[in-house]
Every structure is written in structure tokens, then in C-alpha cells.
Coordinates of C-alpha atoms and ligand atoms in Angstrom, one line a residue:
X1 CA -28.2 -28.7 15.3
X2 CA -28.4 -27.6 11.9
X3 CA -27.0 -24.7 12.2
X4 CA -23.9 -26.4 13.9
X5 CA -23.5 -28.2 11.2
X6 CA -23.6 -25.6 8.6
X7 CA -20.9 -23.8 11.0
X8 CA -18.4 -26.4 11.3
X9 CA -18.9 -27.3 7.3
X10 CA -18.2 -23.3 6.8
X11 CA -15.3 -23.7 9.2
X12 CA -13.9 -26.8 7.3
X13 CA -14.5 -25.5 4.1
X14 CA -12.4 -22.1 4.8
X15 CA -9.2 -24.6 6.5
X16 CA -9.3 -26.2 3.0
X17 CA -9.3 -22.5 0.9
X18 CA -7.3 -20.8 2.8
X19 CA -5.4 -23.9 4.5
X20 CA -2.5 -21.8 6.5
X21 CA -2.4 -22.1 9.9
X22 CA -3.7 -18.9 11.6
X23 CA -1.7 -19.3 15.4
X24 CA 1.8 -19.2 16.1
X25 CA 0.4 -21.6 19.4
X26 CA -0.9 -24.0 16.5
X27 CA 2.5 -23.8 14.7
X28 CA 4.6 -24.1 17.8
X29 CA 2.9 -27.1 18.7
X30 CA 3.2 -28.6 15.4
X31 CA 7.0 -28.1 15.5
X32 CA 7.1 -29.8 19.0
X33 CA 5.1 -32.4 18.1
X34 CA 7.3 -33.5 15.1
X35 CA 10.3 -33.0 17.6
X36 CA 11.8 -30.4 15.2
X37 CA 13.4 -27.9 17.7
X38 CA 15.1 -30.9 19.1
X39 CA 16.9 -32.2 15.9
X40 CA 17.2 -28.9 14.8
X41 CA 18.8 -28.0 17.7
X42 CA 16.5 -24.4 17.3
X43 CA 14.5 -22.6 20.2
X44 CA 11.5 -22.2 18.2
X45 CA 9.0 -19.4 20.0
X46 CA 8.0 -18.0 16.8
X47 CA 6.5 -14.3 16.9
X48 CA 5.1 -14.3 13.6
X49 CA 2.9 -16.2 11.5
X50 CA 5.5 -17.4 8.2
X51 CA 3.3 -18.3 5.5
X52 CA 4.8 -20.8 3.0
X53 CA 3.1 -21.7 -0.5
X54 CA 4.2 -23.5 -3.7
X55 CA 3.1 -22.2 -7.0
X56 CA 1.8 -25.0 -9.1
X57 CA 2.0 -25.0 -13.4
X58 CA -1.7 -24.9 -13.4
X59 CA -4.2 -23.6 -11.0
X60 CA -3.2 -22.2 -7.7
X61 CA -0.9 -22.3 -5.7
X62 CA -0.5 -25.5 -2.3
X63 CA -0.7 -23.1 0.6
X64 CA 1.3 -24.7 3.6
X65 CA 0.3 -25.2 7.1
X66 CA 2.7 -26.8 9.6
X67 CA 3.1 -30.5 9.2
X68 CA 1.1 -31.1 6.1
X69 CA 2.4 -33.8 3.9
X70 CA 2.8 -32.6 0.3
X71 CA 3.2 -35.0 -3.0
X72 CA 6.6 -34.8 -4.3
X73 CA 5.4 -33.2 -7.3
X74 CA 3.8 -30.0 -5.8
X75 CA 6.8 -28.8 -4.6
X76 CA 9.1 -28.3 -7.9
X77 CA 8.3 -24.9 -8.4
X78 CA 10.5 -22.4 -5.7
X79 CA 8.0 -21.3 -2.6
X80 CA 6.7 -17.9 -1.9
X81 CA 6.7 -16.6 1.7
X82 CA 4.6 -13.9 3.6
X83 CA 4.4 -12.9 6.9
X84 CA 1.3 -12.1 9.0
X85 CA -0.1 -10.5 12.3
X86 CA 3.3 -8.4 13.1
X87 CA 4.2 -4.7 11.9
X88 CA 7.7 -4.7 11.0
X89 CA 10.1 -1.7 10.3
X90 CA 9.8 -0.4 6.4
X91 CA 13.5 -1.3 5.8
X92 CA 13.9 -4.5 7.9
X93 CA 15.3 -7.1 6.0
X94 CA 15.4 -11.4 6.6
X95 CA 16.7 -14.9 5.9
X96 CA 14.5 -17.6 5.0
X97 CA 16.3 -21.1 5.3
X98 CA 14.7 -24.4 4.4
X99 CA 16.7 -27.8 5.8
X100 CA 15.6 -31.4 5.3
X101 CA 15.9 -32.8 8.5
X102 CA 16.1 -36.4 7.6
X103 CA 18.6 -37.4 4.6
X104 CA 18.8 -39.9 3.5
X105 CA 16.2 -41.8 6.0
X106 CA 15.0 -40.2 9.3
X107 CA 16.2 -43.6 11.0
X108 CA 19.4 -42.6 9.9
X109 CA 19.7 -38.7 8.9
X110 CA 23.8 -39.1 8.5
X111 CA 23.8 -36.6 5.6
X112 CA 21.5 -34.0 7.4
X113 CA 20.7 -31.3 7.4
X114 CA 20.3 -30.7 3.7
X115 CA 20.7 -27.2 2.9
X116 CA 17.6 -26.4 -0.1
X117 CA 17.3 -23.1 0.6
X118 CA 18.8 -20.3 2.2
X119 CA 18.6 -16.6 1.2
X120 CA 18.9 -12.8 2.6
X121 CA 17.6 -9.1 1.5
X122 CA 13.7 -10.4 2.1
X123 CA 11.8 -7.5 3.2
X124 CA 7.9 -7.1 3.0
X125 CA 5.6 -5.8 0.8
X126 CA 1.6 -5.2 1.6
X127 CA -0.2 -7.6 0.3
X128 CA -3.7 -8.9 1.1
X129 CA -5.1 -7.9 4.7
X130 CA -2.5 -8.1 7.3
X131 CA -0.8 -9.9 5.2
X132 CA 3.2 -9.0 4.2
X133 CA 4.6 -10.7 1.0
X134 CA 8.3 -11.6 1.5
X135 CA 10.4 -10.3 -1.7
X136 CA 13.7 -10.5 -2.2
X137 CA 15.8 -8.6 -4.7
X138 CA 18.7 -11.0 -4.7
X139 CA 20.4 -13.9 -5.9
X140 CA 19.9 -16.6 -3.0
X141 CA 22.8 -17.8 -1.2
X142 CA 21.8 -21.5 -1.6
X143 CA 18.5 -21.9 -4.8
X144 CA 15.4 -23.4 -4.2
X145 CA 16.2 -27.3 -4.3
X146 CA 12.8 -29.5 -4.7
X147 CA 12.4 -32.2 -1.9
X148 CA 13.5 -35.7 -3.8
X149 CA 13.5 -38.3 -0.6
X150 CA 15.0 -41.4 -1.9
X151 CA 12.8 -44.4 -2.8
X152 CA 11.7 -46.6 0.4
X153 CA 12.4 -43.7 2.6
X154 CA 9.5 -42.6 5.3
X155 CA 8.3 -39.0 4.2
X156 CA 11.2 -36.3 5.6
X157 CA 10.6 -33.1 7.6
X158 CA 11.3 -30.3 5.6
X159 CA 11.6 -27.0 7.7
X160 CA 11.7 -23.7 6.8
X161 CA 12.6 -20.8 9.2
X162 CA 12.6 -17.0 9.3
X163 CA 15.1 -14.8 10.4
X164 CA 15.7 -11.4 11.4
X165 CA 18.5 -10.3 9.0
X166 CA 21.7 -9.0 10.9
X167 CA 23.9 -6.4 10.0
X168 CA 26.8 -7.8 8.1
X169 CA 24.8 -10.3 6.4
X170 CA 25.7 -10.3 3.2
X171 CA 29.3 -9.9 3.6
X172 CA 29.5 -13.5 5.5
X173 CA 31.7 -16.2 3.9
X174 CA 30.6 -19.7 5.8
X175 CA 28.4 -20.1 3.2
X176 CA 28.4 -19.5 -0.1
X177 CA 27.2 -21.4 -3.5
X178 CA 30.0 -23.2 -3.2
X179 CA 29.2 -24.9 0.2
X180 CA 28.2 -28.1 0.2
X181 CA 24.8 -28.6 0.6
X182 CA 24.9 -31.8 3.1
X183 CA 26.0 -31.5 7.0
X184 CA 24.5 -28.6 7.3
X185 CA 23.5 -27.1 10.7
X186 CA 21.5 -24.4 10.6
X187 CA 21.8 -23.7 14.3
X188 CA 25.1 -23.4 14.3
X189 CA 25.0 -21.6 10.9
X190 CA 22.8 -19.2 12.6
X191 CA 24.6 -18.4 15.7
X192 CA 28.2 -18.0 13.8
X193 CA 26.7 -15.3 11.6
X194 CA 24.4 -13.7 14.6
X195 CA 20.8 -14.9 13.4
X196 CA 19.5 -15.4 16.6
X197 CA 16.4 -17.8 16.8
X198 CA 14.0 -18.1 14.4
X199 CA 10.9 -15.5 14.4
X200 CA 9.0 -17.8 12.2
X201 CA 8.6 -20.8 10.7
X202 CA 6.7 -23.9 9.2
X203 CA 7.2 -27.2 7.4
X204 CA 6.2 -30.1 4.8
X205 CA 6.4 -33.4 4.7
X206 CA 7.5 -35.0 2.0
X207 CA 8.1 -38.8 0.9
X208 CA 9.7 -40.5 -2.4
X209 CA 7.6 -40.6 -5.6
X210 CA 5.3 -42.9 -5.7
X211 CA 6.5 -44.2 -8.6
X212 CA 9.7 -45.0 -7.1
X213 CA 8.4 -46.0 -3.7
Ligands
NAG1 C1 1.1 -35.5 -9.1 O1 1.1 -36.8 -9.3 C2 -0.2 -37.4 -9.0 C3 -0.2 -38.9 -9.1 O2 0.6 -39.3 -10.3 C4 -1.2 -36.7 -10.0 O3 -2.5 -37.2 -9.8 C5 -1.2 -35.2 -9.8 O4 -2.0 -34.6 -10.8 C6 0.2 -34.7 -10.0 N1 0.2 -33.3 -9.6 C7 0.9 -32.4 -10.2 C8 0.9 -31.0 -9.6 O5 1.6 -32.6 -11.1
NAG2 C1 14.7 -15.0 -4.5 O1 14.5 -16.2 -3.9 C2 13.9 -17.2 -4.8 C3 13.5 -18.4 -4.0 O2 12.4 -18.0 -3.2 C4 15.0 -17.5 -5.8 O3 14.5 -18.5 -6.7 C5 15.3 -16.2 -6.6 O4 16.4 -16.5 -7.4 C6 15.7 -15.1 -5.7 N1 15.5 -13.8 -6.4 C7 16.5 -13.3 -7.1 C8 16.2 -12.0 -7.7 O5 17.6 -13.8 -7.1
NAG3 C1 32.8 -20.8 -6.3 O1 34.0 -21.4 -6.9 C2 34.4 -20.8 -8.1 C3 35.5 -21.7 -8.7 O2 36.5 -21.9 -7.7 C4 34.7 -19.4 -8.0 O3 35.0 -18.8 -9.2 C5 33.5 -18.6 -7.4 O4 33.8 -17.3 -7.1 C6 33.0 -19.3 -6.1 N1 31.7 -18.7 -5.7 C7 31.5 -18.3 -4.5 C8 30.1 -17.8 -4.3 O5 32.3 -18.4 -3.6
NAG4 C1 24.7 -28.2 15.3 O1 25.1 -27.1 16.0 C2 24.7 -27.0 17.4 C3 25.0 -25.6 17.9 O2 26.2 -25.2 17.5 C4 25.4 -28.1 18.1 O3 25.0 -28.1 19.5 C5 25.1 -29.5 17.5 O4 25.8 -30.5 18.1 C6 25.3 -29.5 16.0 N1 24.7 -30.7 15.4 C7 25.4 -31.5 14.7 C8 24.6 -32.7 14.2 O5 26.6 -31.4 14.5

């Protein structure tokens, strides 16, 4: 009995640590459940384990699992990504794209998706374990833009996906800096530049400042 308990403590404790999710079934799940492949409009079978975390000012960094709900405040600073639990070619390269699903309300997302991220050139770089740090060496198509919900809005789904990096990439022109950020549509963004579905992915929750609530 005891010992049960010590084992599920040790078992809660380590979800807190480490706090990413550690199966793609887990992550799939959590995508379904928060109906993202449908208003994405994304088959979402992912094949590897994308592992999301925001770097805080002081002490470390908010590591992500899928669906947690984050405080607006620990997301200002642009996420890191790794991979884990897949062997990929030396030279293999990815796009990492981040949408808010639900601007300005998810009762009524008329200005989704919101592009706030979207860059190419990641590849991987051992890091800890099986674990792969994704790094990339270039500017990003669209910067890191921090989650800011407006105030009375129900917390949005902010999802970020993983691509396999086609040849050609960087020489497509649909979208550039320039682009607005709103109507986006990452599935069709994805299949006019020959994405395919997404590898990998995760997401946050966000809602307004509390302050502003
Ligand atoms: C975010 O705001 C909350 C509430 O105001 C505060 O307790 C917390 O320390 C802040 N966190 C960061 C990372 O600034
Ligand atoms: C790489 O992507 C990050 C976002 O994760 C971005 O802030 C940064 O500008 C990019 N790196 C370079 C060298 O442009
Ligand atoms: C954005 O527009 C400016 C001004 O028209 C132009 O100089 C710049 O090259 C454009 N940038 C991109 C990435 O298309
Ligand atoms: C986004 O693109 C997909 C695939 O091209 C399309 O089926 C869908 O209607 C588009 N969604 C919106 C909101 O325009």
C-alpha cells in the first residue's frame, strides 16, 4: 500500500519536472479531444514526439505538454522545440508553425487562424538522451508573436505543428513578412507549398490577462 503510494507520488512528481508528454497516442488524443484537426482542417497522426518549451526571465524554462493552459505571461519569451524518439537524416531540415485557432473568441474565430509563428531551416542537434534540439540558422518567415487573447475571451488553442521541410522551401513567395498575419490557413498554406501533414505537434492554452479579464 505504501509502496503504491510512494510509486504514484514518484510518478507525479516526475509529470511535474519533466511535464512533456512522453506518447504520440497521449498527444493525438489531446489534439482530438480539443477538436484541433477538425478546425485546423489537418490530419494529425504525428510520428514524433515535438517538444515545445518557453524560456522564462528567471528560473527555468514552462515545458509544454499538449493541452496545458499557460498564464499569459509565461509565454513572452520565443519557444524552443526538440524532437524525441525518431532518428532523422543528419541534413534533414523542418518548419515549425504556430496558429491561434480562435481569434478573436472561439465562439466566433472570424480572424483565424493567426499566423505567430512560422519558420524553415530547423534541423537537429543532440541534446539530452534521445532527445533532438531543433535549431535553426535563419531569420523566421513569420517572428515569434506572444499569445494576447483579448479581454473576456475564453482561453484560445494555440497549436504548433512540425513539418518535414520540402525542397524549394525557402524560395516560396505565399508567405512572406509581409503577409498578413490574420486568415491564415495553415492547411492550405501547407499543401500549396508541398508540406504534407504534420509529423509533430502540440499546443497551449491561453486566455486574456487577468488583469484585463
Ligand atoms: C505572472 O503573473 C502572475 C499573477 O500576476 C504572477 O504571480 C507570476 O509570478 C507572473 N509570472 C511571470 C513569469 O511573470
Ligand atoms: C529562429 O527562430 C526563432 C523562434 O523560435 C526566432 O526568434 C529567431 O529569430 C530565428 N533565428 C534566427 C537566426 O533568425
Ligand atoms: C515587404 O515590403 C517592403 C516594402 O514594400 C519590401 O521592401 C520588402 O522587400 C518586403 N519584404 C518581403 C519579405 O517581401
Ligand atoms: C483552409 O484550407 C482548407 C484546405 O485547402 C480548406 O478546405 C478550408 O476550407 C480552408 N479553411 C478556411 C476557413 O478557409
Amino acid at each position: 500500500m505504501q509502496y503504491k503510494i510512494l510509486l504514484s507520488t514518484l510518478a507525479l512528481l516526475a509529470s511535474c519536472t519533466v511535464g512533456q508528454d512522453t506518447s504520440l497516442a497521449t498527444v493525438k488524443n489531446a489534439f482530438n479531444t480539443a477538436n484541433i484537426p477538425t478546425d485546423a482542417q489537418i490530419n494529425f497522426n504525428p510520428s514524433v514526439l515535438l517538444e515545445v518549451a518557453f524560456p522564462q526571465a528567471a528560473g527555468r524554462p514552462v515545458q509544454v505538454h499538449a493541452g496545458i493552459q499557460l498564464p499569459r505571461n509565461a509565454t513572452a519569451i520565443p519557444p524552443t522545440f526538440s524532437v524525441r524518439d525518431r532518428a532523422f537524416l543528419p541534413r534533414q531540415e523542418f518548419v515549425v508553425a504556430m496558429v491561434d485557432l480562435d481569434a478573436p473568441t472561439p465562439q466566433t474565430p472570424t480572424s483565424a487562424q493567426i499566423r505567430h509563428f512560422l519558420g524553415g531551416n530547423f534541423h537537429t542537434v543532440p541534446s539530452l538522451g534521445d532527445q533532438e534540439r531543433l535549431v535553426n540558422e535563419t531569420q523566421a518567415i513569420s517572428n515569434f508573436l506572444q499569445p494576447t487573447p483579448p479581454a473576456g475571451s475564453d482561453p484560445h488553442r494555440y497549436v504548433f505543428l512540425l513539418f518535414e521541410q520540402p525542397n524549394g522551401f525557402n524560395q516560396q513567395t505565399l508567405v512572406t513578412g509581409n503577409t498578413s498575419i490574420a486568415n491564415f490557413n495553415i492547411s492550405s498554406f501547407a499543401s500549396e507549398v508541398g508540406l504534407g501533414n504534420p509529423i509533430g505537434g502540440s499546443f497551449i492554452l491561453v486566455g486574456p490577462d487577468p488583469t484585463t479579464a
